[in-house]
Backbone as ProteinMPNN parsed JSONL, in Angstrom:
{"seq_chain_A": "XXXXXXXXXXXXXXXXXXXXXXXXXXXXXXXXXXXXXXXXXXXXXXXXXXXXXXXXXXXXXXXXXXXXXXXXXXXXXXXXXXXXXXXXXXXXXXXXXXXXXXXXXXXXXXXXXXXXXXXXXXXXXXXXXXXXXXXXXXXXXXXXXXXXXXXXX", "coords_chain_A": {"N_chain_A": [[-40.671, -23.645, 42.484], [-37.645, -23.067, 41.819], [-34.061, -24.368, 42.356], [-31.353, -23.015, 43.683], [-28.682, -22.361, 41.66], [-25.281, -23.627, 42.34], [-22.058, -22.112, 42.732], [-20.65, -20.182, 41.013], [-21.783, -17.287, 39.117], [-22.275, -16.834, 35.66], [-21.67, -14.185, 34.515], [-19.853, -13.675, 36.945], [-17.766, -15.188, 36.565], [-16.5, -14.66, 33.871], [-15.354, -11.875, 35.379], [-14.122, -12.48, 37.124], [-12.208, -13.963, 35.384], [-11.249, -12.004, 33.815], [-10.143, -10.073, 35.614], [-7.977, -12.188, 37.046], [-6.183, -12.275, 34.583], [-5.233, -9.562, 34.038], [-4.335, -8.614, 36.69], [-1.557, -9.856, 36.634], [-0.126, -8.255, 34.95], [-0.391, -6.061, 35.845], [1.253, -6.081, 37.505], [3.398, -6.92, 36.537], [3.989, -3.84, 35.572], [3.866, -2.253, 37.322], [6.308, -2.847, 38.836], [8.605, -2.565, 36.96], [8.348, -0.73, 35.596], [6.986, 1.629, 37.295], [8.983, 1.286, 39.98], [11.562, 1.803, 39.643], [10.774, 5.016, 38.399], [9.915, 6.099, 41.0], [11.988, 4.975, 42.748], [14.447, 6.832, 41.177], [13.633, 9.008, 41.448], [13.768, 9.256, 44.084], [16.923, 8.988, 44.594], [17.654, 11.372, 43.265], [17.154, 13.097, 45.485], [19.127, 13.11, 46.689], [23.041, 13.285, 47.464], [26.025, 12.4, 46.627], [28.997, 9.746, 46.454], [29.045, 6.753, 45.195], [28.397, 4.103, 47.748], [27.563, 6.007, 49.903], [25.976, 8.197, 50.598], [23.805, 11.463, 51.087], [20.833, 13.463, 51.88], [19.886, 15.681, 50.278], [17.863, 17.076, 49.602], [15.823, 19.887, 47.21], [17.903, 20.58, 46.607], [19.549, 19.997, 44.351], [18.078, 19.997, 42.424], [17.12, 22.493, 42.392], [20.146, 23.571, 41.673], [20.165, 22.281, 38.99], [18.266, 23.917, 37.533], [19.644, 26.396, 37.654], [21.347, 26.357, 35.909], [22.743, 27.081, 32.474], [23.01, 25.505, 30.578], [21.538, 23.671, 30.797], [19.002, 25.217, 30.593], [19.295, 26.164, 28.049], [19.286, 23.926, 26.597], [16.607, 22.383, 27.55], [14.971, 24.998, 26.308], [15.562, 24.77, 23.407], [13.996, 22.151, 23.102], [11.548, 22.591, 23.597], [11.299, 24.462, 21.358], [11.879, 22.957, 19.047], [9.595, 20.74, 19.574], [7.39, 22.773, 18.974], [7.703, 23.843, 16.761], [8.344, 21.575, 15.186], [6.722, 19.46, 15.27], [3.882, 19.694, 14.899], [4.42, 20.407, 12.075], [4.997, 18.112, 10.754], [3.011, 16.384, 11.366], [1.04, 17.411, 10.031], [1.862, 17.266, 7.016], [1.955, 14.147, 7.555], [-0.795, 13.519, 7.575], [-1.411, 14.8, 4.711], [-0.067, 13.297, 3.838], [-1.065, 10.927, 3.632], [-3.942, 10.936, 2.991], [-3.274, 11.517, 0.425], [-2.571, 9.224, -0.3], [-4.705, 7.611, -0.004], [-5.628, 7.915, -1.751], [-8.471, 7.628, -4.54], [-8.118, 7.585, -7.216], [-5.578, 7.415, -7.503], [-3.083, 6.322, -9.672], [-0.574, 3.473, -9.093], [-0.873, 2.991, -7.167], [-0.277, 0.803, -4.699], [2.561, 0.566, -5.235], [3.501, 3.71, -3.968], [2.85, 3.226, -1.415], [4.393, 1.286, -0.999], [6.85, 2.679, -1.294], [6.555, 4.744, 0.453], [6.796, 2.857, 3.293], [8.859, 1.482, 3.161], [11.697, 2.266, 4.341], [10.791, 1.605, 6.941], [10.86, -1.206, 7.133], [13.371, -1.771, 6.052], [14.356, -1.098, 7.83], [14.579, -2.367, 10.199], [14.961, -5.106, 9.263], [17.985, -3.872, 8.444], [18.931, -3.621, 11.14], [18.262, -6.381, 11.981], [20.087, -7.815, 10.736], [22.989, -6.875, 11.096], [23.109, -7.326, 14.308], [22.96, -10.297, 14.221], [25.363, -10.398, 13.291], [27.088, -9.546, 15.29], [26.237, -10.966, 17.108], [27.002, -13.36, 16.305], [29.664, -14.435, 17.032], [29.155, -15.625, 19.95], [27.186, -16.874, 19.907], [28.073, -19.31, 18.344], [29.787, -19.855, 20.607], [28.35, -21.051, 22.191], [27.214, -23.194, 20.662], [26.55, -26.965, 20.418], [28.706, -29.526, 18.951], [27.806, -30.853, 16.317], [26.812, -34.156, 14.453], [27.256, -34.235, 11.918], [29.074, -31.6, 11.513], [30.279, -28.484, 12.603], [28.03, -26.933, 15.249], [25.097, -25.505, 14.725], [26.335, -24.082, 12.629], [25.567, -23.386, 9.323], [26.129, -24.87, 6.082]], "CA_chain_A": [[-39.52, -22.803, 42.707], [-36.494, -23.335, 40.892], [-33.478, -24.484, 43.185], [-30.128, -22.291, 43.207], [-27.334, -23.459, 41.44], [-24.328, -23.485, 43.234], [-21.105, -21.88, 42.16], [-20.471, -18.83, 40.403], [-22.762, -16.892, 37.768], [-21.079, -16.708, 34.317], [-20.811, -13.058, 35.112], [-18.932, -13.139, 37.734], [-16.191, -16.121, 36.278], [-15.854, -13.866, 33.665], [-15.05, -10.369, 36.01], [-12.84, -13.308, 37.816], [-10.87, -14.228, 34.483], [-10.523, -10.602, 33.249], [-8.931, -9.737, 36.645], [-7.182, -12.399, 36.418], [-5.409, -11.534, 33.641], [-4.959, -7.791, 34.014], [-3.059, -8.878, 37.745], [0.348, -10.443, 36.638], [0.379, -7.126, 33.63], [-0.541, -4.458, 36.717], [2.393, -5.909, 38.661], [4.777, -6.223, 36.018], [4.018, -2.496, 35.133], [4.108, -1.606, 38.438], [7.391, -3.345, 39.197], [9.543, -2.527, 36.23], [8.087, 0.861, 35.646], [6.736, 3.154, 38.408], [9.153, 1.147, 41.057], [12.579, 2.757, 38.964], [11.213, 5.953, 38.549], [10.589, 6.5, 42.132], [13.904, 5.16, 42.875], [15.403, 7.63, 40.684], [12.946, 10.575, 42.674], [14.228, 9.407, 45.845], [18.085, 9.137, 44.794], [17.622, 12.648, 43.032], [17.103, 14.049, 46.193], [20.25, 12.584, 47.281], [23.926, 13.654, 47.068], [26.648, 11.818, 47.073], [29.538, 8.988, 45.636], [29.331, 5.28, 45.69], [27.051, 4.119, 48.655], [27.618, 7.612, 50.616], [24.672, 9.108, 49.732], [23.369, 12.236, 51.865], [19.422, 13.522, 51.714], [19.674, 17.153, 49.903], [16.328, 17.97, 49.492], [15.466, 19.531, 46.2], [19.211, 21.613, 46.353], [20.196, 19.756, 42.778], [16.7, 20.644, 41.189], [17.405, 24.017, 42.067], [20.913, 23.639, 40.527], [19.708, 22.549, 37.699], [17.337, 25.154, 37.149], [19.985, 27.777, 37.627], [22.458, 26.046, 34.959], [22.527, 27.706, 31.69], [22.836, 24.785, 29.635], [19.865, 22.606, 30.847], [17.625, 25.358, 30.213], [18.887, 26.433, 26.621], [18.201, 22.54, 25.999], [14.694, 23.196, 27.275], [14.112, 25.921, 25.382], [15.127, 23.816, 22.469], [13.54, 21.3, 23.104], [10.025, 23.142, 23.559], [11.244, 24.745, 19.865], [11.699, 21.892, 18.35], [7.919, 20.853, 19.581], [6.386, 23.883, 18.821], [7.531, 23.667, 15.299], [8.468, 20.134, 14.233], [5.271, 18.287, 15.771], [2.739, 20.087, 13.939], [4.711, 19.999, 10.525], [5.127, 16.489, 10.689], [1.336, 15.475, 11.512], [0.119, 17.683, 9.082], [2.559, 16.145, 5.967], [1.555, 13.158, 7.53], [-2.201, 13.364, 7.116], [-1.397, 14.858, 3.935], [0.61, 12.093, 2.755], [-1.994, 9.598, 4.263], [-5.054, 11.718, 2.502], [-2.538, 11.327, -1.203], [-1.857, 7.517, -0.562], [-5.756, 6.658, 0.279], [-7.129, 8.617, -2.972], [-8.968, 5.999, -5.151], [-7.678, 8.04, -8.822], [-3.902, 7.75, -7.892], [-1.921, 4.874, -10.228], [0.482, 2.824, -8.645], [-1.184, 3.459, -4.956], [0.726, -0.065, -4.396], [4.505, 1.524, -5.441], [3.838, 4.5, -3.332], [2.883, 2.948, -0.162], [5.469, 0.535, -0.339], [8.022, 3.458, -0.947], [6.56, 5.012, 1.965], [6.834, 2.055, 4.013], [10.161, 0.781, 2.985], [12.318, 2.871, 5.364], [10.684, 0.935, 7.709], [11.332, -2.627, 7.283], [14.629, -1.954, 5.713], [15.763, -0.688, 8.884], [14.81, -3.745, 10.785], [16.589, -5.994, 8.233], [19.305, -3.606, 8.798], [19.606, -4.35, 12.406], [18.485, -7.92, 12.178], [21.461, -8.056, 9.95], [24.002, -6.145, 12.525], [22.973, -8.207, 16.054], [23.226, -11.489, 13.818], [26.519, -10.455, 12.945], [27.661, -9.257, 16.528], [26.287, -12.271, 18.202], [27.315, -15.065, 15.58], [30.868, -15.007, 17.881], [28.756, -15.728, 21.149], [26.361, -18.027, 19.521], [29.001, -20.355, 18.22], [30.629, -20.475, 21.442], [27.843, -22.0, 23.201], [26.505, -24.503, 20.447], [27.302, -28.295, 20.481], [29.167, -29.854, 18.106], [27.071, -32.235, 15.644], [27.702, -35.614, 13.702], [27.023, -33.645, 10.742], [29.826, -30.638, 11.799], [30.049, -27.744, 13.766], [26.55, -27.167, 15.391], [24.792, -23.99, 14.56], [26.795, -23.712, 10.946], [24.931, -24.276, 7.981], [26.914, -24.98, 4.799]], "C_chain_A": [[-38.243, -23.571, 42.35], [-34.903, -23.805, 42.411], [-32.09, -23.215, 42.611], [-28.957, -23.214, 42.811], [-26.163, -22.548, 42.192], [-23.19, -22.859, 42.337], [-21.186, -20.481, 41.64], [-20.892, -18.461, 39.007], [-21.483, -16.896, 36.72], [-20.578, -15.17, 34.185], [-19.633, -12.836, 35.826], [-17.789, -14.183, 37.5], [-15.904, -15.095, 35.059], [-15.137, -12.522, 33.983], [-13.561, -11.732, 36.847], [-11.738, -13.338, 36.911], [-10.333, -12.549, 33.99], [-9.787, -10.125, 34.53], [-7.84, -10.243, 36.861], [-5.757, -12.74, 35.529], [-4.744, -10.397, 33.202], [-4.324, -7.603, 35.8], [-1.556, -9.149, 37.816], [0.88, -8.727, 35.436], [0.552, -5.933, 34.812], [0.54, -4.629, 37.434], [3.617, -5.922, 38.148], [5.061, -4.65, 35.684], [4.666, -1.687, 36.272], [4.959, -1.708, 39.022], [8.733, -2.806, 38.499], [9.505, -1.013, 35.55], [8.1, 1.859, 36.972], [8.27, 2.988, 40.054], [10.988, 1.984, 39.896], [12.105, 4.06, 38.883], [10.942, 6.467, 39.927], [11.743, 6.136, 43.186], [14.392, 6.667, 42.45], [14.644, 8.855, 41.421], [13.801, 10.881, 43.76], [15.82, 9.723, 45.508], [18.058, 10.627, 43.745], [17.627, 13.224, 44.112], [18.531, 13.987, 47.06], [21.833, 13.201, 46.808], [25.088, 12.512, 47.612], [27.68, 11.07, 46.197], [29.428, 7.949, 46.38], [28.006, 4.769, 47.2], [26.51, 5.186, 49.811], [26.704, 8.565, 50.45], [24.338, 10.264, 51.044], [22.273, 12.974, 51.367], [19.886, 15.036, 51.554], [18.806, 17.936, 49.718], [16.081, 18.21, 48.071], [16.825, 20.591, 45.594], [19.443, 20.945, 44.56], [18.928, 19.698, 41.952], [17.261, 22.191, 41.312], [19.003, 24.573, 41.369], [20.773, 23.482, 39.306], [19.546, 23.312, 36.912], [18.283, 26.82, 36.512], [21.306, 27.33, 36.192], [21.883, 26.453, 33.344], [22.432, 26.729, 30.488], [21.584, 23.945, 29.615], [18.744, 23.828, 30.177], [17.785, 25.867, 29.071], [18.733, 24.8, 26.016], [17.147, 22.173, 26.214], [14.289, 24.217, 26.377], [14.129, 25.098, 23.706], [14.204, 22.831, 21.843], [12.041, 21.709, 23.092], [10.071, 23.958, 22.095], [10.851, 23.998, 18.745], [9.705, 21.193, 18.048], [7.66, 21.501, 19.46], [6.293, 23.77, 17.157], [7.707, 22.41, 14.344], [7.286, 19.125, 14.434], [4.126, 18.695, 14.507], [3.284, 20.109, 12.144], [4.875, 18.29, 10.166], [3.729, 15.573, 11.012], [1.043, 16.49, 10.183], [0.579, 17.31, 7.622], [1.988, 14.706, 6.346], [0.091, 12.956, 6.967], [-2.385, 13.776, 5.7], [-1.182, 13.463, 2.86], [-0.206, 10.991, 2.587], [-3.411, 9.812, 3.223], [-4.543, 11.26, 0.584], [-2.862, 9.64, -1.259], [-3.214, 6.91, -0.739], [-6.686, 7.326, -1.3], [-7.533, 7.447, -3.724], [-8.315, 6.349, -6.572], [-6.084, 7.642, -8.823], [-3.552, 6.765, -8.718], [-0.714, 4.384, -8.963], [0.499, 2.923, -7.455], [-0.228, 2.566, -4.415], [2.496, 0.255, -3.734], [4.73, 2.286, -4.063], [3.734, 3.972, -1.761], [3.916, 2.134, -0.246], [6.789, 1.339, -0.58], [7.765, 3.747, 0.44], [7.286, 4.47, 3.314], [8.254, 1.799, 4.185], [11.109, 1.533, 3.85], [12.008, 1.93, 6.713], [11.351, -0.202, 8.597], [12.605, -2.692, 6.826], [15.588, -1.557, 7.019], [15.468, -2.056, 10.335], [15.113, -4.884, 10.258], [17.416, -5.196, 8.564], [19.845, -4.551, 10.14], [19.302, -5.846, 12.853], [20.295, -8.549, 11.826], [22.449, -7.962, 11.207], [24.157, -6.84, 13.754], [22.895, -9.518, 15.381], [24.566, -11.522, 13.825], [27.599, -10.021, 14.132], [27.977, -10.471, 17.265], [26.709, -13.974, 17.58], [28.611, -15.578, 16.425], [30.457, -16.111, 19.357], [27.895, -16.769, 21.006], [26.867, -19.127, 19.05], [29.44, -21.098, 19.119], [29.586, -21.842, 22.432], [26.658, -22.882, 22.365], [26.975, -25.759, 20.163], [27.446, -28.765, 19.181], [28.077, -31.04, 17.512], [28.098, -33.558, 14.925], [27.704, -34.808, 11.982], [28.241, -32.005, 10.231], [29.964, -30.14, 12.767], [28.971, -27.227, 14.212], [26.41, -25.417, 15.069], [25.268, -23.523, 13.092], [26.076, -24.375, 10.046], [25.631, -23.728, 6.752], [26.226, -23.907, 4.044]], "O_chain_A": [[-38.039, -24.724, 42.728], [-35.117, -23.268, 43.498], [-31.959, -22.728, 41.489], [-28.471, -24.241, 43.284], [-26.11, -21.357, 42.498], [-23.331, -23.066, 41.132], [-22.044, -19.743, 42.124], [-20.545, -19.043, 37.979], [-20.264, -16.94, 36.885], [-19.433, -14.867, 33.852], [-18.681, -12.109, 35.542], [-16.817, -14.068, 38.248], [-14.825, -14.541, 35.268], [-14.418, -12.003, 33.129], [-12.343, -11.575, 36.935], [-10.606, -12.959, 37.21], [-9.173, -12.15, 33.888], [-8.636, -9.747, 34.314], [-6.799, -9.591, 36.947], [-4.691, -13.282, 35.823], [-3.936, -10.258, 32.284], [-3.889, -6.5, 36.13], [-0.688, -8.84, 38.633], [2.029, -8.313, 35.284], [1.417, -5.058, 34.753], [0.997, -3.666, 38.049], [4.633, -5.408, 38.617], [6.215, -4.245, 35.545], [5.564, -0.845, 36.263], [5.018, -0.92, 39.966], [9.763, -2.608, 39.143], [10.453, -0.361, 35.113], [8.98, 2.582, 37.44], [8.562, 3.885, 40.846], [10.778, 3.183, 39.708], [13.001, 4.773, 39.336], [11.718, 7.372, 40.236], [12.22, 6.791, 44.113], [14.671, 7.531, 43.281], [15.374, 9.665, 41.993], [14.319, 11.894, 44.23], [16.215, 10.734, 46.089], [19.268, 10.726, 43.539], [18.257, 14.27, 43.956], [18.851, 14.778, 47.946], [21.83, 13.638, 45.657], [25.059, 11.919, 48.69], [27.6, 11.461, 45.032], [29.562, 7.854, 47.6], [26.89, 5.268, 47.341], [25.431, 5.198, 50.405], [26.919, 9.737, 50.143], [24.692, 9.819, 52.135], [22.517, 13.331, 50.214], [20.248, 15.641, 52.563], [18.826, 19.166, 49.66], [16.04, 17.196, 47.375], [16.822, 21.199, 44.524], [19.454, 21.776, 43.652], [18.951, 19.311, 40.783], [17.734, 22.863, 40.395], [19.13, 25.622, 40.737], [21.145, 24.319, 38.483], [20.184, 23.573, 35.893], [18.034, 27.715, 35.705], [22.018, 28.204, 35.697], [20.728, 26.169, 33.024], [21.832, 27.086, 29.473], [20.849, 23.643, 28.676], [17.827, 23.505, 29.422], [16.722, 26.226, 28.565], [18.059, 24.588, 25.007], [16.501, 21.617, 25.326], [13.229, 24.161, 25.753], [13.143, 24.878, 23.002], [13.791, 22.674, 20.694], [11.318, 20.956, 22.439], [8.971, 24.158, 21.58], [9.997, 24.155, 17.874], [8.955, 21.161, 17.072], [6.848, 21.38, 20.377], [5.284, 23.656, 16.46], [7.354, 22.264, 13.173], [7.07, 18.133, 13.738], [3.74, 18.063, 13.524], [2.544, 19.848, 11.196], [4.777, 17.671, 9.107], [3.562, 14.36, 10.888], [0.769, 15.82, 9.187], [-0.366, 17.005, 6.895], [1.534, 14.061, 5.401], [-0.112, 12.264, 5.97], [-3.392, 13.3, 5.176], [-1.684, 12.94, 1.865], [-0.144, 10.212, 1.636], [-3.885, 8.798, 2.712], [-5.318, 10.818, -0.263], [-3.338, 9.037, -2.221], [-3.289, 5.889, -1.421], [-7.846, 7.215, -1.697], [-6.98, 6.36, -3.556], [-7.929, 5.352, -7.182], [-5.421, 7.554, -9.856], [-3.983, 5.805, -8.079], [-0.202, 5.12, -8.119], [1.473, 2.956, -6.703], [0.666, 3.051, -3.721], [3.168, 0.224, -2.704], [5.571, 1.979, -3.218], [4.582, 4.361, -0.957], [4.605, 2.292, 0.761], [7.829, 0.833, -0.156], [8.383, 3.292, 1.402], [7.993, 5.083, 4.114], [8.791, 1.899, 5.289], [11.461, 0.488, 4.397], [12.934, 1.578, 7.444], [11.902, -0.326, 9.691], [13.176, -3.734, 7.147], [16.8, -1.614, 7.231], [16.276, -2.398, 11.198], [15.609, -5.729, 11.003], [18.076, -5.82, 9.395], [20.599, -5.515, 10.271], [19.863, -6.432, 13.78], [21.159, -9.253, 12.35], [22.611, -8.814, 12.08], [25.277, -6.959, 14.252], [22.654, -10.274, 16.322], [25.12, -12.518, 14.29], [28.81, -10.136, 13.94], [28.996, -10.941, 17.771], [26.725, -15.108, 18.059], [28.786, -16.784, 16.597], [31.144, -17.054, 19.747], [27.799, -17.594, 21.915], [26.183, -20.128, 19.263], [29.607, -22.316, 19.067], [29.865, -22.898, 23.001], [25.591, -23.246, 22.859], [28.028, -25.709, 19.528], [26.595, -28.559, 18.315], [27.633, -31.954, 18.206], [29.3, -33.82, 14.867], [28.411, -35.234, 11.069], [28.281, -31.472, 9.122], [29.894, -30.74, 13.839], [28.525, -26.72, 13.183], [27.217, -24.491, 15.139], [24.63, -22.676, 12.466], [25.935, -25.592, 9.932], [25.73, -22.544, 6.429], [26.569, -23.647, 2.891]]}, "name": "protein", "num_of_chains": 1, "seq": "XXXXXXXXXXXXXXXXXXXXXXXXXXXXXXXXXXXXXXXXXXXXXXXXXXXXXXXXXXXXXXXXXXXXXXXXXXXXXXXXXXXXXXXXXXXXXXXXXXXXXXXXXXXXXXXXXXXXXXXXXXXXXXXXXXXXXXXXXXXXXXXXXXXXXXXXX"}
């Protein structure tokens, strides 16, 4: 008869490491997500200015409801989805169905037209928040033996 080894099966160190690992993600989720929007539940039910708050119940849902502008921007807004969702997946799968054919020429070209909207718009705003924060990033780098730190000739 075989003796027991001591310690923990390789099963169960791996159910240990996958937990884990999926503990510090469930509490940031659960911290920085769900704990704001029931904040914002609870101070919805609330009325008030500044720290004066008073418990209304669901009186400013039912204002809402009765305001003429929120609900022609619902109805919009359920227009919009009704008709822009489904034209826009089905061009898509089209376009996706064109780009993957094996006969087309220049499959290359076209996907990287496609694409290019993309990445040109994060070069844009790389560009833009380089050029915002170059004031703020100056201020707080140290001067070298070589110049001013952070500037390159």
């Amino acid at each position: 008869m075989e003796p027991k080894k001591k310690g923990m099966s390789l099963i169960a160190k791996q159910k240990a490491a996958g937990w884990a690992f999926l503990t510090p993600a469930t509490i940031m989720i659960a911290v920085m997500s769900f704990y704001p929007m029931i904040r914002a539940f609870i101070l919805s039910l609330q009325t008030g200015k500044g720290a004066n708050y008073r418990f209304t119940g669901f009186s400013n849902y039912a204002r809402m409801f009765e305001d003429r502008v929120f609900l022609r921007s619902v109805g919009n807004t359920f227009f919009y989805l009704a008709i822009q969702v489904p034209i826009m997946l089905v061009l898509a799968i089209l376009l996706a169905q064109l780009l993957n054919n094996k006969d087309l020429r220049f499959k290359g070209f076209f996907r990287t037209c496609v694409f290019l909207p993309c990445a040109t718009s994060l070069v844009s705003y790389a560009i833009i928040f380089s050029n915002l924060l170059v004031p703020l990033i100056e201020r707080f780098t140290v001067p070298t033996a070589f110049g001013k730190g952070g500037k390159q000739a």
